[in-house]
Amino acid sequence: MGSVESYFGNLCGKEKKQEEERYVRANDRPSNLSYHYANNAIRTSKYNIFTFLPLNLFEQFRRLANAYFLFLLILQLIPQISSLSWFTTALPLILVLSMTAVKDANDDINRHKSDRQVNNRMVNVLIDGELRNEKWMNVQVGDIVKLESNQFVTADLLLLSSSEPLNLVYVETAELDGETNLKVKQALTLTGEMGDSIETLSAFKGEVRCEPPNNRLDKFKGTLTVNGQNYGLDNDKILLRGCTLRNTEWCFGLVIFGGPDTKLMQNSGKTKFKRTSIDHLMNVLVLCIFGFLFTLCFILAIGNAIWEVKEGSVFTVFLPREPGVNAALSSFLSFWSYVIVLNAVVPISLYVSVEVIRLGNSFFINWDRKMYYAKNDTPAQARTTTLNEELGQIKYIFSDKTGTLTQNIMTFNKCSINGKNYGELYDFSGQRIEITEKTQKVDFSWNKLADPKFDFHDYSLVETVREGDPEAHAFFRLLALCHTVMPEEKKEGELNYQAQSPDEGALVTAARNFGFVFRSRTPETITIMEMGKKVTYELLAVLDFNNVRKRMSVIVRNPEGKMTLYCKGADTIIYERLDRSCKKLMKVTTGHLNEYAGDGLRTLVLAYKHLEENYMEEWTQRHHEASTALEGREERLDQLYEEIEKDMILLGATAVEDKLQDGVPQTIEQLAKADIKIWVLTGDKQETAENIGYSCNMLREEMKEVFIVAANTPEGVKQELQYARRKMCPGAAEEPSVTKTRAGLFWTKKTETVQDEKVEGDYALIINGHSLAFALEKDLELELLRTACMCQTVICCRVTPLQKAQVVELVKKYKQAITLAIGDGANDVSMIKAAHIGVGISGQEGMQAVLSSDFSFAQFRYLQRLLLVHGRWSYLRMCKFLQYFFYKNFTFTFVHFWYAFFCGFSAQTVYDEWFITLYNLVYTSLPILSLGLFDQDVNDRWSFEYPQLYSPGQLNMYFSKKAFVRCMMHSCYCSLVLFFIPWGAMHDTVRDDGRDLADYQSFALLAQTCLLVVVSVQLCIDTYSWTTVNQFFVWGSLAAYFAITFTMYSNGMFLIFTSIFPFIGTARNSLNQPNVWLTIFLTSLLCVLPVVALHFILIQIRPTINDKVRYKTQMEAPPAPAPRRPVRRVSTRRSGYAFSHSQGYGALVTSERFLFKRPLKSLLAFSIQTDPPQPKLFRPIPEEREGSQSSQN
């Protein structure tokens, strides 16, 4: 609907003024409505009940083919030039327009339903001093709305207040970025003091000035003005539509952007109309066919003029010309008559059949039970029916990481404690056992506070802990104390951890299950349950993480008064700070770390140190002085941290798995064998993305080199890219080899193609977001493309949604290859829409990417089946369909051309009119549809066994301009045989009883019967896989032809409709003659024999990969699925999980104002508190906080 309104708006000259700044007044609807901001209703539909018919017909007749057939229909209504009845074109045209209109209407009805479902969601809105339950679509900019836990965020809101301490709210951003870990947002202290007081919120008259609507998910700039004071607004104070409120009882927000102006919808952008490369090629070919058709008609018109002058005058005695008609006019009219007669070269049934085949292959994807994810009840879905064959031509895949390759779930997998490795299982022979879902899990029923979702399989670790091993206890005590996790316990024993990163949550949960349960914290204490006993530690200091330190420490005092420093961090950092006595243990632990890294796990080393009372008092004093210093504070603190974090004792190491989706490494391996290049475009940090690269086997230790581009200047980026390129290909020219060509309809589109360069060995490229921004600029983009395309693997880190789309567009522009983008969040939408094919991962991560995608399924591993099976089959079927379709129609048309030389170029048809009408609609439609729907060269198992079968599609080998020319030559040969053999056989021939057989109607019947038999035999030769449906359609179509022919040529039809069925008795008089059947056999043999001979010779001399595999399928049984065995890999590279921390979180969790809930009865007290003149970031906690805290505990 929105697109229709904008269409008519543009038509009337109305153009929406570009918004430069947004001005919003809280609780003032009249003022905000004066700016004509969009309300919160969304509209993705295209039509309404009034505009559907005119707009849909307008869109359909914009297609060249439909307009052409409408033109033909008009020509056929002119008696002077029409040699065919109007219904031969009208019926197929009406059928095509109706089918397309029904499909478009159905799609738009679904869009209307989806819009209504979203727009009719309910939310509490503050109107006229009271909360009213309103539909989303009625929410206006400037309204204050109340959200409750687990509700979707209605619009883009400025957070005003919340039920949580410090005005914090927790949101899940799965719809936006695919990440299920919670994000923290925080309101201004000024607005947070309003709490949930309806009276105070109704009286709020704040004014917001901010940026206009845009698609930047990670940035927001604005100011809030209250009582003349300005307060800065950033992204941390904004709740975006599409997020879900979690673990927060309630919050209030001011609507800044609504409906189409929200960042979620802005990222959705306009849906691009995608067309396959075969569609583009068909447009060019159809244009060429038009040219060829008019050339033939011009030749025949000249022939008509010559014949009229030389021979036509003889016939005027008994066939006088109409008044005013001379040879020139007769020639002109015959030109248009032949345009009608020969129009079968571009039959309208071609487009109908293409749509039916695409629709059928889409249903096969939807119905594929091997792509159904039972856990979430999610089947695969072809959301568009026009791109199936493009799935068989993919060269580049662009993938998101979080939620696409990974599950965004961290699991405690293995650990090394005091030199002993835990977490692996071995059989009696010492062989490693692969852990699967069926493997027996450790029973944690002895621990009442254990997390039931936690899985572990090595019983020996539980036994070690329960036996009281001091090192194991120290190990898990460290995990329970050294972190920044916040606990939430709504019911006794039901613990919920709010972790800043999922890694930390996994480690604290592991400690919880092994008997060291983190229960609560205050700014000064941490309380844990140690093997069922409650122990409270005094928290003396938190030595926070940063990217340079790559470690975190806490200093605690136990109830006995003993002080200990617990530290965890990257192994290289911790090893430098260990005591000399740990050398032997360090060597053993390093071996375990190498094994963990080889398995793609994220490793972390743990150490501790006992501290003396005197030293600690003196260090604490110096720490206080450094933390309050005005100058050099960070440097002084770092020196103190370095001083105390040394001579530590090694405890062991942890291994956390950033859990990949099932089958990801195997899928990537299969796609690589199919010569498909995979680029990962992620917003994650470099270390995280690199680690996943190794886990997925995209990065391997045996690679010659992994290049990292991380420069901060354009010149630096250029040097790093050139260094990588020169090292990979020393002999390559400095300037790229760019081939310039023209393409598209009328050859108006200029294309530039950067040629591939051969590289010895495997390389990988990792590039950061800030470096990518420089590399995507005009003067560096070709350097980036050359270098990246030389690499086996490309990983782009810290990229924005816009950069993802730019990378895809760069490859599309200069490689002329088919691209596929796959993602799961709103930040992937621009990439999904930019690629030729967009795939959305559906499931727990959100649906925004799915709504914008062309295909969707629940797991990344289904991508290999989508491409290697459905995509390849669809491409093969479509190409065979097109080759055969053009063959049968050119053959049909060329026979008319040869006949013109024997009928005085009079535009008389060689076939019966009813045969012309039914040839494409009935006689040849079903057999060719069965070919396009059911044919397959090899089954799915062989397709997986030989991924190389996919490569012909990438090279466009099955249907191209060359293949089309070969098809025309084949048709030309067959048409010569089909015309001249029957003509020679019928010439001066008599029946068995001596009567004449050589009349026009008998020749027409023989010619059309020969044609139908030949094209049916050719179809049988082209069919690889025979099914019951194929057999039924082929034999059924031939039977239908003879049944219809005998019926139409019967006496009864002639008596009822004399003028419509003039071929009375022709069938029974001709087809009972042996020489007619002999002619049919001879014609078929001469047409088919050269094709069979050529196929045989090519298979013997130059067999394709398909020929080889098909031969193998005949000799061998189908391959069984290969069993997966665990492979032990050892790696010297390390990935510290600490990289996923953010600096500053330690200070937040130890804030005296962070851990206490506001008493519900004292809400108004906050709104009347007096503040210092400077703006504050945090709300003060009342003095009675200690009592409230103790009551909570």
XYZ file of C-alpha atoms in Angstrom, residues 715-1093:
379
model
C 48.125 4.422 2.943
C 48.686 1.772 5.613
C 45.781 -0.328 4.354
C 47.090 -0.079 0.801
C 50.567 -1.210 1.856
C 49.222 -4.187 3.816
C 46.976 -5.283 0.920
C 49.822 -4.928 -1.590
C 52.193 -6.860 0.675
C 49.692 -9.721 0.880
C 49.048 -9.718 -2.871
C 52.723 -9.657 -3.791
C 53.505 -12.487 -1.395
C 50.699 -14.666 -2.778
C 51.411 -13.910 -6.429
C 54.881 -12.353 -6.896
C 54.652 -12.361 -10.685
C 51.294 -10.585 -10.904
C 51.032 -7.203 -12.581
C 50.695 -4.174 -10.322
C 47.547 -3.041 -12.119
C 44.537 -5.395 -12.203
C 43.417 -6.965 -15.463
C 39.970 -5.468 -16.084
C 37.850 -6.626 -19.024
C 35.227 -4.122 -20.186
C 32.149 -5.400 -22.002
C 28.540 -4.468 -22.662
C 25.553 -6.469 -21.492
C 21.854 -6.218 -20.774
C 18.866 -5.557 -22.972
C 20.021 -3.531 -26.032
C 23.609 -3.861 -24.694
C 23.384 -0.566 -22.843
C 24.919 -1.798 -19.561
C 28.680 -1.433 -19.211
C 30.379 -4.133 -17.156
C 33.903 -4.399 -15.799
C 35.304 -7.777 -14.820
C 38.454 -8.299 -12.757
C 40.068 -11.528 -13.920
C 40.961 -14.254 -11.416
C 44.655 -14.757 -10.693
C 46.160 -18.157 -9.924
C 47.816 -18.628 -6.550
C 49.877 -21.568 -5.325
C 48.760 -22.747 -1.891
C 46.037 -21.625 0.500
C 45.956 -18.196 2.101
C 43.475 -16.309 4.254
C 42.723 -12.626 4.780
C 41.366 -11.019 7.961
C 40.474 -7.332 7.778
C 39.096 -5.026 10.476
C 36.134 -2.706 10.056
C 38.107 0.553 10.197
C 40.583 -0.795 7.616
C 37.706 -2.045 5.465
C 36.206 1.455 5.427
C 39.378 2.739 3.728
C 39.673 -0.324 1.465
C 36.138 0.168 0.119
C 36.937 3.656 -1.161
C 37.161 4.122 -4.912
C 40.958 4.147 -5.197
C 41.488 1.025 -3.051
C 38.482 -1.203 -3.844
C 40.185 -3.057 -6.714
C 43.250 -3.711 -4.568
C 41.003 -5.148 -1.862
C 39.112 -7.273 -4.380
C 42.269 -8.660 -6.028
C 43.857 -9.576 -2.712
C 40.697 -11.045 -1.209
C 39.899 -13.140 -4.285
C 43.362 -14.699 -4.177
C 42.601 -16.025 -0.702
C 40.784 -19.221 0.126
C 39.095 -17.573 3.131
C 38.172 -13.952 3.864
C 36.984 -12.736 7.284
C 35.880 -9.131 7.791
C 35.547 -8.122 11.476
C 33.797 -5.228 13.191
C 31.868 -4.407 10.017
C 28.720 -2.298 9.926
C 25.546 -3.411 8.103
C 26.340 -0.888 5.355
C 29.866 -2.283 4.908
C 28.446 -5.797 4.568
C 26.310 -4.633 1.649
C 29.246 -2.708 0.129
C 31.444 -5.821 0.131
C 28.707 -7.797 -1.623
C 28.180 -5.022 -4.189
C 31.928 -4.858 -4.843
C 32.101 -8.550 -5.722
C 28.928 -8.323 -7.822
C 30.293 -5.348 -9.730
C 33.741 -6.626 -10.637
C 33.495 -10.441 -10.599
C 30.200 -10.877 -12.513
C 29.614 -13.933 -10.315
C 26.454 -15.074 -8.561
C 26.496 -14.201 -4.853
C 24.591 -15.492 -1.837
C 24.321 -13.779 1.556
C 23.188 -15.629 4.664
C 22.380 -14.098 8.042
C 19.938 -14.058 10.910
C 19.545 -10.489 12.193
C 18.416 -7.049 11.083
C 22.078 -6.097 10.684
C 22.273 -8.658 7.865
C 19.247 -7.372 5.942
C 21.183 -4.938 3.731
C 23.638 -7.701 2.807
C 20.807 -10.172 2.140
C 19.076 -7.705 -0.152
C 22.283 -6.724 -1.950
C 23.220 -10.300 -2.920
C 21.672 -12.182 -5.835
C 20.262 -14.687 -3.323
C 19.414 -13.860 0.295
C 19.064 -16.637 2.866
C 17.677 -16.076 6.361
C 18.359 -18.329 9.328
C 15.091 -18.742 11.218
C 14.746 -19.880 14.808
C 15.571 -18.372 18.179
C 17.672 -15.530 16.779
C 14.822 -13.476 15.340
C 12.897 -13.167 12.096
C 13.980 -9.867 10.563
C 16.493 -11.469 8.201
C 13.974 -14.161 7.261
C 11.357 -11.561 6.317
C 13.814 -9.968 3.889
C 15.221 -13.208 2.517
C 14.527 -15.264 -0.589
C 15.002 -18.614 1.174
C 15.018 -19.528 4.845
C 15.755 -22.503 7.073
C 16.776 -23.150 10.662
C 20.368 -24.400 10.396
C 23.417 -23.355 8.379
C 24.118 -26.988 7.439
C 21.005 -27.052 5.241
C 22.774 -24.632 2.911
C 24.718 -27.457 1.292
C 21.517 -29.318 0.468
C 19.899 -26.137 -0.799
C 22.804 -25.494 -3.197
C 24.322 -28.889 -4.057
C 20.992 -30.689 -4.445
C 18.029 -28.353 -4.986
C 20.035 -25.557 -6.582
C 21.939 -27.812 -8.941
C 18.848 -29.771 -9.924
C 16.854 -26.577 -10.482
C 19.576 -25.114 -12.690
C 19.975 -28.362 -14.647
C 16.220 -28.713 -15.108
C 15.720 -25.102 -16.177
C 18.555 -25.255 -18.700
C 17.323 -28.524 -20.206
C 13.797 -27.138 -20.280
C 14.875 -23.982 -22.132
C 17.047 -25.865 -24.629
C 14.277 -28.306 -25.370
C 11.589 -25.597 -25.481
C 13.480 -23.466 -27.976
C 14.325 -26.604 -29.973
C 10.722 -27.753 -30.314
C 9.394 -24.272 -31.122
C 12.086 -23.343 -33.612
C 11.551 -26.690 -35.306
C 7.809 -25.996 -35.373
C 8.387 -22.507 -36.863
C 11.083 -23.368 -39.419
C 8.718 -25.869 -41.063
C 6.409 -22.900 -41.728
C 9.343 -21.066 -43.293
C 10.150 -23.882 -45.741
C 6.462 -24.301 -46.568
C 6.247 -20.617 -47.563
C 8.301 -21.391 -50.689
C 5.613 -23.871 -51.783
C 2.481 -21.843 -51.012
C 3.299 -18.651 -52.892
C 4.360 -16.859 -49.663
C 0.686 -16.499 -48.871
C 1.085 -16.912 -45.066
C -0.915 -20.123 -45.201
C -0.173 -22.333 -42.172
C 1.375 -25.741 -42.720
C -0.534 -27.164 -39.742
C -4.153 -27.266 -38.712
C -5.194 -24.193 -36.650
C -6.209 -26.362 -33.700
C -2.838 -28.089 -33.697
C -1.154 -24.659 -33.604
C -3.312 -23.652 -30.636
C -2.828 -26.902 -28.706
C 0.818 -27.647 -29.602
C 2.280 -25.651 -26.688
C -0.753 -25.723 -24.415
C -1.563 -29.460 -24.457
C 0.546 -31.719 -26.668
C 4.016 -30.712 -25.467
C 3.344 -28.869 -22.206
C 3.075 -31.723 -19.688
C 6.048 -33.810 -20.916
C 8.343 -30.778 -20.805
C 6.988 -29.779 -17.388
C 7.787 -33.261 -16.072
C 11.319 -32.810 -17.430
C 11.628 -29.451 -15.692
C 10.222 -30.746 -12.404
C 11.476 -34.306 -11.943
C 14.640 -34.780 -13.970
C 17.933 -35.329 -12.150
C 21.272 -36.505 -13.460
C 22.216 -38.218 -10.152
C 20.427 -38.513 -6.822
C 21.147 -36.428 -3.721
C 23.666 -38.876 -2.237
C 25.847 -38.784 -5.324
C 25.483 -34.996 -5.399
C 27.006 -34.847 -1.901
C 29.637 -37.452 -2.760
C 30.835 -35.368 -5.732
C 30.393 -31.648 -4.962
C 32.399 -30.987 -8.155
C 29.143 -31.635 -10.038
C 28.212 -28.112 -8.978
C 30.941 -26.331 -10.981
C 29.257 -26.422 -14.456
C 26.541 -24.131 -13.106
C 29.117 -21.580 -11.945
C 30.603 -21.581 -15.450
C 27.150 -21.307 -17.054
C 27.859 -24.350 -19.188
C 24.344 -25.731 -19.603
C 22.593 -22.749 -21.148
C 24.290 -19.814 -22.812
C 24.301 -17.944 -26.108
C 26.428 -20.705 -27.645
C 23.997 -23.357 -26.436
C 21.145 -21.323 -27.923
C 22.882 -21.134 -31.334
C 23.488 -24.896 -31.244
C 19.814 -25.351 -30.416
C 18.816 -23.248 -33.451
C 21.105 -25.237 -35.744
C 19.641 -28.494 -34.433
C 16.113 -27.141 -35.036
C 16.997 -26.013 -38.529
C 18.272 -29.486 -39.442
C 15.221 -31.218 -37.947
C 12.812 -28.812 -39.673
C 14.399 -29.562 -43.050
C 13.931 -33.290 -42.434
C 10.410 -32.793 -41.067
C 9.291 -30.799 -44.085
C 11.056 -32.340 -47.048
C 10.815 -36.040 -46.103
C 6.985 -35.889 -45.697
C 6.753 -33.620 -48.749
C 8.777 -36.067 -50.865
C 6.846 -39.034 -49.492
C 3.451 -37.402 -50.205
C 4.346 -35.946 -53.596
C 2.353 -37.753 -56.346
C 1.409 -40.503 -53.856
C -1.801 -42.503 -54.035
C -3.624 -44.581 -51.456
C -3.926 -48.377 -51.556
C -7.242 -48.011 -53.386
C -5.705 -45.709 -56.016
C -7.144 -42.452 -54.687
C -5.034 -39.320 -54.405
C -3.354 -38.798 -50.986
C -1.367 -35.663 -51.785
C -3.783 -32.989 -50.597
C -3.004 -30.090 -48.243
C -4.943 -31.524 -45.301
C -3.237 -34.929 -45.455
C 0.190 -33.285 -45.726
C -0.590 -31.029 -42.762
C -1.611 -34.047 -40.672
C 1.528 -35.993 -41.640
C 3.840 -33.009 -40.960
C 2.361 -32.277 -37.543
C 2.351 -35.962 -36.539
C 6.011 -36.324 -37.551
C 6.842 -33.145 -35.610
C 5.122 -34.349 -32.436
C 6.721 -37.812 -32.575
C 10.215 -36.363 -33.179
C 10.047 -33.826 -30.333
C 8.677 -36.554 -28.018
C 11.564 -38.900 -28.900
C 14.029 -36.032 -28.388
C 12.515 -35.441 -24.942
C 13.029 -39.106 -24.082
C 16.691 -38.836 -25.093
C 17.169 -35.710 -22.955
C 15.547 -37.264 -19.872
C 18.053 -38.639 -17.331
C 15.674 -39.847 -14.655
C 12.467 -41.648 -15.566
C 9.533 -41.574 -13.169
C 5.964 -42.760 -13.440
C 4.915 -39.152 -13.999
C 7.316 -38.746 -16.947
C 6.086 -41.940 -18.553
C 2.445 -40.993 -18.071
C 2.883 -37.487 -19.494
C 4.895 -38.547 -22.566
C 2.662 -41.441 -23.584
C -0.433 -39.618 -22.391
C 0.335 -36.564 -24.543
C 0.801 -38.711 -27.662
C -2.436 -40.567 -26.892
C -4.215 -37.239 -26.314
C -2.943 -35.964 -29.666
C -4.368 -38.916 -31.587
C -7.613 -38.880 -29.599
C -8.144 -35.143 -30.131
C -7.140 -35.384 -33.798
C -9.586 -38.194 -34.573
C -12.311 -36.320 -32.663
C -11.737 -32.972 -34.376
C -11.481 -34.561 -37.837
C -14.673 -36.579 -37.326
C -17.935 -36.151 -39.230
C -19.828 -35.139 -36.118
C -17.579 -32.147 -35.285
C -17.724 -31.038 -38.918
C -21.525 -31.153 -38.967
C -21.826 -29.184 -35.694
C -19.037 -26.595 -36.340
C -18.476 -26.685 -40.087
C -16.255 -23.604 -40.378
C -14.133 -24.394 -37.286
C -13.272 -28.062 -38.015
C -12.752 -28.340 -41.821
C -10.340 -31.345 -41.778
C -13.185 -33.893 -42.043
C -12.015 -37.516 -42.437
C -8.332 -36.623 -42.892
C -7.095 -38.615 -39.903
C -8.825 -41.902 -40.703
C -7.992 -41.620 -44.418
C -4.254 -40.899 -43.886
C -3.268 -42.809 -40.769
C -4.528 -46.136 -42.113
C -1.868 -46.068 -44.844
C 1.389 -48.019 -44.191
C 3.505 -45.525 -46.152
C 2.378 -42.721 -43.785
C 3.645 -44.669 -40.744
C 6.832 -45.546 -42.617
C 7.353 -41.843 -43.343
C 6.873 -41.018 -39.655
C 9.430 -43.671 -38.682
C 11.975 -42.562 -41.313
C 11.620 -38.896 -40.359
C 12.065 -39.658 -36.661
C 15.106 -41.823 -37.338
C 16.823 -39.164 -39.481
C 16.158 -36.494 -36.846
C 17.293 -38.503 -33.833
C 20.192 -40.587 -35.196
C 22.724 -37.705 -35.490
C 21.924 -36.557 -31.936
C 22.491 -40.030 -30.480
C 25.716 -40.442 -32.464
